[in-house]
Coordinates of C-alpha atoms in Angstrom, one line a residue:
X184 CA -45.6 10.7 -12.8
X185 CA -45.1 12.6 -9.5
X186 CA -42.0 11.9 -7.5
X187 CA -44.1 10.4 -4.7
X188 CA -45.8 8.1 -7.1
X189 CA -42.5 7.1 -8.6
X190 CA -41.1 6.3 -5.2
X191 CA -44.0 4.1 -4.3
X192 CA -44.2 2.3 -7.6
X193 CA -40.5 1.6 -8.0
X194 CA -40.0 1.3 -4.3
X195 CA -36.8 1.3 -2.4
X196 CA -33.8 -0.4 -4.0
X197 CA -30.9 -1.2 -1.7
X198 CA -27.5 -1.9 -3.2
X199 CA -25.5 -4.2 -0.9
X200 CA -26.7 -7.2 1.0
X201 CA -24.4 -7.0 4.0
X202 CA -25.4 -5.9 7.5
X203 CA -26.3 -2.3 6.5
X204 CA -28.4 -3.3 3.5
X205 CA -30.3 -6.1 5.2
X206 CA -31.0 -4.0 8.3
X207 CA -32.3 -1.1 6.1
X208 CA -34.7 -3.5 4.4
X209 CA -35.9 -4.9 7.7
X210 CA -36.2 -1.4 9.3
X211 CA -38.3 -0.2 6.4
X212 CA -40.8 -3.0 7.0
X213 CA -40.7 -2.6 10.8
X214 CA -41.4 1.1 10.4
X215 CA -44.3 0.7 8.1
X216 CA -43.1 1.0 4.5
X217 CA -45.6 -0.9 2.3
X218 CA -44.1 -0.3 -1.1
X219 CA -41.6 -2.6 -2.9
X220 CA -38.2 -3.3 -1.3
X221 CA -35.5 -4.8 -3.4
X222 CA -32.2 -5.9 -2.0
X223 CA -29.3 -6.4 -4.5
X224 CA -26.3 -8.4 -3.5
X225 CA -23.2 -9.0 -5.5
X226 CA -22.4 -12.3 -3.9
X227 CA -24.4 -15.4 -4.6
X228 CA -24.7 -16.4 -1.0
X229 CA -27.6 -15.7 1.3
X230 CA -26.8 -12.5 3.2
X231 CA -24.5 -13.1 6.1
X232 CA -22.8 -11.5 9.0
X233 CA -19.0 -10.8 8.6
X234 CA -17.5 -10.9 12.1
X235 CA -17.5 -14.7 12.3
X236 CA -15.3 -14.9 9.1
X237 CA -12.1 -14.2 11.1
X238 CA -13.1 -16.5 14.0
X239 CA -15.6 -19.4 14.0
X240 CA -16.0 -19.8 10.2
X241 CA -12.2 -19.7 9.6
X242 CA -11.5 -22.3 12.2
X243 CA -14.3 -24.6 11.1
X244 CA -16.4 -24.0 14.2
X245 CA -19.4 -22.8 12.2
X246 CA -20.7 -23.6 8.8
X247 CA -22.2 -20.2 7.9
X248 CA -23.4 -16.9 9.5
X249 CA -26.5 -16.2 7.4
X250 CA -28.8 -13.6 8.8
X251 CA -31.9 -15.0 10.4
X252 CA -34.3 -12.9 8.3
X253 CA -37.5 -14.2 6.5
X254 CA -37.0 -12.1 3.4
X255 CA -40.0 -13.7 1.6
X256 CA -42.3 -13.2 4.7
X257 CA -41.3 -9.6 4.9
X258 CA -42.0 -9.0 1.2
X259 CA -38.3 -8.2 0.5
X260 CA -37.2 -9.1 -3.0
X261 CA -33.7 -10.6 -2.7
X262 CA -31.7 -10.5 -5.9
X263 CA -28.3 -12.2 -5.3
X264 CA -25.3 -12.5 -7.6
X265 CA -26.2 -9.1 -9.1
X266 CA -23.3 -6.7 -9.4
X267 CA -24.3 -3.1 -9.8
X268 CA -22.0 -1.3 -12.3
X269 CA -23.4 2.2 -12.5
X270 CA -26.1 4.8 -11.5
X271 CA -28.0 7.0 -13.9
X272 CA -29.7 9.5 -11.6
X273 CA -31.6 11.4 -14.3
X274 CA -33.4 8.1 -15.2
X275 CA -33.5 6.8 -11.6
X276 CA -32.0 3.6 -12.8
X277 CA -29.1 1.3 -11.8
X278 CA -27.0 -0.5 -14.4
X279 CA -26.4 -4.1 -13.6
X280 CA -25.0 -7.1 -15.5
X281 CA -28.5 -8.4 -15.6
X282 CA -30.0 -5.2 -17.0
X283 CA -31.3 -1.9 -15.7
X284 CA -33.1 -1.7 -12.3
X285 CA -35.4 1.3 -11.8
X286 CA -35.7 2.8 -8.3
X287 CA -37.9 5.3 -6.5
X288 CA -35.6 5.7 -3.5
X289 CA -32.1 4.3 -3.6
X290 CA -30.0 3.3 -0.6
X291 CA -26.2 2.8 -1.1
X292 CA -25.0 0.1 1.3
X293 CA -22.1 -1.4 -0.6
X294 CA -19.7 -1.6 2.4
X295 CA -15.9 -1.6 2.0
X296 CA -13.4 -3.6 0.0
X297 CA -10.0 -4.7 1.4
X298 CA -6.9 -2.9 0.3
X299 CA -4.6 -5.2 -1.7
X300 CA -0.8 -5.5 -1.4
X301 CA 0.8 -4.1 -4.5
X302 CA 2.4 -6.8 -6.5
X303 CA 0.8 -9.6 -4.6
X304 CA -2.4 -9.9 -6.6
X305 CA -2.6 -13.4 -8.2
X306 CA 0.3 -14.8 -6.4
X307 CA -0.5 -18.3 -5.1
X308 CA -1.0 -18.5 -1.4
X309 CA -2.0 -14.9 -0.9
X310 CA -5.3 -14.3 0.7
X311 CA -7.7 -11.5 1.7
X312 CA -10.4 -12.1 4.3
X313 CA -13.5 -10.1 3.5
X314 CA -16.1 -12.6 2.1
X315 CA -17.5 -16.0 2.8
X316 CA -15.6 -17.3 -0.2
X317 CA -12.4 -15.8 1.2
X318 CA -12.9 -17.7 4.4
X319 CA -13.8 -20.9 2.6
X320 CA -10.6 -20.8 0.6
X321 CA -8.5 -20.0 3.6
X322 CA -9.9 -22.6 6.0
X323 CA -8.4 -25.7 4.5
X324 CA -5.1 -23.9 4.1
X325 CA -5.0 -23.2 7.8
X326 CA -6.0 -26.7 8.6
X327 CA -2.6 -27.8 7.2
X328 CA -0.9 -25.5 9.7
X329 CA 1.5 -23.8 7.3
X330 CA 4.0 -21.1 8.2
X331 CA 1.8 -18.0 7.9
X332 CA 2.7 -14.4 7.3
X333 CA 0.1 -11.7 8.2
X334 CA 0.7 -8.3 6.6
X335 CA -0.8 -5.6 8.9
X336 CA -1.0 -5.3 12.6
X337 CA -4.4 -3.6 12.8
X338 CA -7.6 -5.0 14.2
X339 CA -8.1 -7.6 11.5
X340 CA -4.5 -8.6 11.5
X341 CA -4.6 -9.3 15.2
X342 CA -7.8 -11.3 14.9
X343 CA -6.4 -13.4 12.1
X344 CA -3.1 -14.0 13.9
X345 CA -5.1 -15.2 16.9
X346 CA -7.0 -17.7 14.7
X347 CA -4.0 -18.9 12.8
X348 CA -2.1 -19.6 16.1
X349 CA -5.2 -21.5 17.3
X350 CA -5.0 -23.5 14.2
X351 CA -1.4 -24.4 15.0
X352 CA 0.3 -22.2 12.4
X353 CA 3.6 -20.6 13.0
X354 CA 2.7 -16.9 12.5
X355 CA 4.8 -13.8 11.7
X356 CA 3.0 -10.5 11.6
X357 CA 4.6 -7.8 9.4
X358 CA 3.7 -4.1 10.0
X359 CA 5.0 -1.2 8.0
X360 CA 4.5 1.3 10.8
X361 CA 6.7 1.4 13.9
X362 CA 3.9 0.0 16.1
X363 CA 0.7 -2.0 16.1
X364 CA -2.6 -0.2 15.5
X365 CA -0.8 2.9 14.2
X366 CA -3.8 4.2 12.5
X367 CA -6.2 3.6 15.3
X368 CA -4.7 4.4 18.7
X369 CA -2.0 6.6 20.3
X370 CA 1.4 5.0 20.7
X371 CA 1.2 4.9 24.5
X372 CA -2.2 3.0 24.3
X373 CA -1.1 0.6 21.6
X374 CA 2.2 -0.2 23.2
X375 CA 1.0 -2.8 25.7
X376 CA -0.9 -4.5 23.0
X377 CA 2.3 -5.4 21.1
X378 CA 3.2 -7.8 23.9
X379 CA 0.0 -9.8 23.2
X380 CA 1.6 -11.2 20.0
X381 CA 4.5 -12.7 21.9
X382 CA 2.1 -14.2 24.5
X383 CA 0.6 -16.5 21.9
X384 CA 3.8 -17.2 20.1
X385 CA 3.4 -15.0 17.1
X386 CA 6.4 -13.1 15.9
X387 CA 5.8 -9.3 15.4
X388 CA 8.0 -7.3 13.0
X389 CA 7.3 -3.6 13.0
X390 CA 8.9 -0.9 10.7
X391 CA 9.0 -3.8 8.2
X392 CA 8.2 -3.1 4.5
X393 CA 7.2 -5.9 2.2
X394 CA 9.3 -5.7 -0.9
X395 CA 7.6 -8.6 -2.8
X396 CA 5.6 -11.7 -2.3
X397 CA 6.5 -14.9 -4.1
X398 CA 5.0 -18.4 -3.9
X399 CA 6.2 -19.7 -0.6
X400 CA 7.9 -16.7 0.7
X401 CA 7.7 -13.0 1.6
X402 CA 10.7 -10.7 0.9
X403 CA 11.2 -7.6 3.1
X404 CA 12.8 -4.4 2.0
X405 CA 15.7 -4.9 4.4
X406 CA 16.6 -8.2 2.8
X407 CA 15.0 -10.6 5.2
X408 CA 13.1 -13.6 3.8
X409 CA 10.1 -15.1 5.5
X410 CA 8.8 -18.6 4.6
X411 CA 5.1 -18.4 3.9
X412 CA 2.8 -21.3 3.1
X413 CA 0.1 -18.7 3.4
X414 CA 0.0 -14.9 3.3
X415 CA -2.9 -13.0 4.6
X416 CA -3.2 -9.3 3.8
X417 CA -5.0 -7.1 6.4
X418 CA -3.9 -3.6 5.7
X419 CA -7.2 -1.9 5.8
X420 CA -10.2 -1.2 3.6
X421 CA -11.7 1.5 1.4
X422 CA -15.4 2.2 0.7
X423 CA -16.7 0.1 -2.2
X424 CA -17.8 3.1 -4.3
X425 CA -15.7 2.9 -7.5
X426 CA -18.8 2.1 -9.4
X427 CA -20.3 5.5 -8.5
X428 CA -17.7 7.5 -10.5
X429 CA -19.4 10.0 -12.8
X430 CA -22.8 9.3 -11.2
X431 CA -23.2 12.7 -9.4
X432 CA -22.9 11.1 -6.0
X433 CA -20.4 13.2 -4.1
X434 CA -17.4 11.2 -2.8
X435 CA -14.8 12.3 -0.2
X436 CA -11.0 12.0 -0.6
X437 CA -11.2 8.6 1.2
X438 CA -13.7 7.3 -1.4
X439 CA -16.7 7.4 1.0
X440 CA -20.1 8.7 0.0
X441 CA -20.4 12.2 1.5
X442 CA -23.7 11.8 3.3
X443 CA -25.3 14.6 5.3
X444 CA -26.6 14.5 8.9
X445 CA -29.7 12.6 7.7
X446 CA -27.7 10.1 5.6
X447 CA -28.8 11.7 2.4
X448 CA -26.3 11.9 -0.5
X449 CA -25.8 14.8 -2.9
X450 CA -28.5 13.2 -5.2
X451 CA -32.2 13.5 -4.4
X452 CA -33.8 10.3 -3.2
X453 CA -30.5 8.6 -2.7
X454 CA -29.2 7.7 0.8
X455 CA -26.0 6.0 2.0
X456 CA -25.3 4.0 5.1
X457 CA -22.7 1.7 6.7
X458 CA -19.0 1.3 5.7
X459 CA -19.4 3.1 2.4
X460 CA -20.6 6.4 3.8
X461 CA -19.1 9.2 6.0
X462 CA -21.4 11.5 8.0
X463 CA -20.9 14.8 9.9
X464 CA -20.9 14.3 13.7
X465 CA -22.2 17.3 15.6
X466 CA -21.1 15.5 18.8
X467 CA -17.4 15.4 17.7
X468 CA -17.3 18.3 15.2
X469 CA -15.8 16.1 12.5
X470 CA -16.8 14.0 9.5
X471 CA -16.6 10.3 10.5
X472 CA -16.1 7.2 8.4
X473 CA -16.8 4.2 10.6
X474 CA -16.0 0.7 9.3
X475 CA -17.6 -1.3 12.1
X476 CA -20.6 -3.6 12.6
X477 CA -22.5 -1.3 15.0
X478 CA -22.5 1.5 12.5
X479 CA -24.0 -0.8 10.0
X480 CA -26.7 -1.8 12.5
X481 CA -27.6 1.6 13.8
X482 CA -27.6 3.7 10.6
X483 CA -30.3 1.8 8.7
X484 CA -32.9 2.7 11.3
X485 CA -32.3 6.4 10.6
X486 CA -32.4 5.9 6.9
X487 CA -35.7 4.0 7.1
X488 CA -37.2 6.7 9.3
X489 CA -36.2 9.4 6.9
X490 CA -37.4 7.6 3.8
X491 CA -40.8 7.2 5.5
X492 CA -40.9 10.8 6.6
X493 CA -40.1 12.1 3.2
X494 CA -37.7 14.6 4.7
X495 CA -35.1 15.2 7.4
X496 CA -36.8 13.5 10.3
X497 CA -33.9 12.2 12.2
X498 CA -30.2 13.1 12.4
X499 CA -27.5 10.4 12.7
X500 CA -24.9 11.2 15.3
X501 CA -24.0 8.0 17.2
X502 CA -21.3 7.3 19.6
X503 CA -19.2 4.9 17.4
X504 CA -18.7 1.5 18.9
X505 CA -16.8 -1.6 18.0
X506 CA -15.3 -4.7 19.6
X507 CA -12.5 -7.2 18.7
X508 CA -11.7 -10.6 20.0
X509 CA -8.0 -11.2 19.9
X510 CA -5.3 -12.9 21.9
X511 CA -7.8 -14.3 24.3
X512 CA -9.1 -10.8 25.1
X513 CA -12.3 -8.9 24.5
X514 CA -11.4 -5.4 23.4
X515 CA -14.1 -2.7 23.1
X516 CA -14.0 0.9 22.0
X517 CA -16.6 3.6 22.0
X518 CA -16.4 7.2 21.0
X519 CA -13.9 9.2 19.0
X520 CA -10.7 10.4 20.7
X521 CA -9.1 12.6 18.1
X522 CA -9.9 15.9 19.8
X523 CA -9.4 14.7 23.4
X524 CA -7.3 16.8 25.7
X525 CA -6.8 14.3 28.5
X526 CA -6.0 10.6 28.6
X527 CA -6.6 8.6 31.8
X528 CA -5.7 5.0 32.6
X529 CA -7.9 2.7 34.7
X530 CA -5.8 -0.2 35.8
X531 CA -2.4 -1.6 34.8
X532 CA -1.9 -2.3 31.1
X533 CA 0.4 -5.1 32.1
X534 CA -2.6 -6.9 33.6
X535 CA -5.3 -8.9 31.8
X536 CA -7.9 -6.2 32.2
X537 CA -7.6 -2.4 31.9
X538 CA -9.3 0.7 30.5
X539 CA -8.3 3.9 28.9
X540 CA -10.5 7.0 29.0
X541 CA -10.3 10.2 26.8
X542 CA -11.7 13.5 28.0
X543 CA -12.4 16.8 26.3
X544 CA -13.2 19.9 28.4
X545 CA -14.0 17.6 31.4
X546 CA -16.4 15.3 29.6
X547 CA -15.7 11.7 28.5
X548 CA -15.5 11.4 24.7
X549 CA -14.0 8.0 24.2
X550 CA -13.1 4.8 26.0
X551 CA -11.1 1.6 25.3
X552 CA -11.8 -1.3 27.5
X553 CA -9.8 -4.5 27.6
X554 CA -11.7 -7.2 29.5
X555 CA -13.8 -4.7 31.3
X556 CA -17.2 -4.7 29.6
X557 CA -18.9 -2.9 32.5
X558 CA -16.5 0.0 32.1
X559 CA -17.4 0.2 28.4
X560 CA -21.2 0.1 29.0
X561 CA -21.2 2.8 31.7
X562 CA -18.7 5.0 29.8
X563 CA -20.8 4.8 26.6
X564 CA -23.8 6.2 28.4
X565 CA -21.7 9.1 29.9
X566 CA -20.3 9.8 26.4
X567 CA -23.9 9.9 24.9
X568 CA -25.0 12.4 27.5
X569 CA -21.9 14.5 27.5
X570 CA -21.7 14.3 31.3
X571 CA -18.8 16.1 33.1
X572 CA -16.7 13.6 35.1
X573 CA -14.4 13.7 38.0
X574 CA -10.9 12.6 36.7
X575 CA -9.7 11.2 40.0
X576 CA -12.7 8.9 40.4
X577 CA -12.5 7.9 36.7
X578 CA -8.9 6.9 37.1
X579 CA -9.6 4.6 40.0
X580 CA -10.4 1.2 38.6
X581 CA -12.2 0.2 41.8
X582 CA -14.8 3.0 41.3
X583 CA -17.6 2.3 38.9
X584 CA -17.3 4.5 35.8
X585 CA -20.9 5.8 36.3
X586 CA -19.9 7.0 39.8
X587 CA -17.3 9.4 38.2
X588 CA -20.1 11.7 37.0
X589 CA -19.4 15.1 38.4

């Protein structure tokens, strides 16, 4: 059997029924793929969107966030509650608890899994927030307004602290680093965000190491004891790729599938997209691992196009984008600031709305906008085009960002 015939007969199998997997299946149909498409999901639920988990679903303001996709009408075979345990590339087969699944083309879209707090696994009252079931377990707990300890002052920790305060909980946020968002933003940019915790009545403890978690309390390394009717761990995530060990799929030190510029893996006929995959960015001269919703929305279109083309038709080199709703603020970020040589403020970080811009060699490479969505939208376009900007105009919050183009 030729490879082309095998691809058509066994079709495309997508592992992972989150945003990246669902969008890949939909994009294949939209772009004209007529062969079989099978979507394998480890969870038993209809595929759903994750951002509402830390907001509307958690607070009981929504019942679910299922994707509005007619899988049957699109001819997408949806197999739920099927956990994939291995990949045998020589046989073009996946191992699952329900038996082997052959594939012609394989797309890895398994997302990321939350990091756990060592020693806290199995302790009553300790929660992660990654799945619909996690949110379902946590919602009735919050409804009782217990004293809540959030471990981690990153994006998800901030969102959860906001929701818990809205639910009436006393909240203490514990962060091992000396500041909030230590892994995401420079100290001077993150500094004003620390005040947001106090604004909503949440206690923030930085440079605080968790020594142990027991039922009803959290013990810190310095001897402090925090009462905790609930503990939520939000210390980051890693690509959900452990099942690929020994498969021949190249993984990076961070556990991500090492995809190329066309989102192909090291194995023929195998692609990777979304939170589980890193990709080389020509725009930024670095390999990026982007754990955000927009990446899981944009990448599938490129994967689908390249599967249909049978070769490297499109490169994937987006301007990364994400948003976070926290402390009554809408925070947006676009770009990648690691190699920037200039940082500019637009507005006063003590006010409710402000923006930070990063430049490299005179061009805008990243932007963080707090309550200024127009700044974000205009800056994103300038980043995409690599346009040179006038720093003086860019730093003036009364001047539209688009008018700063040199």
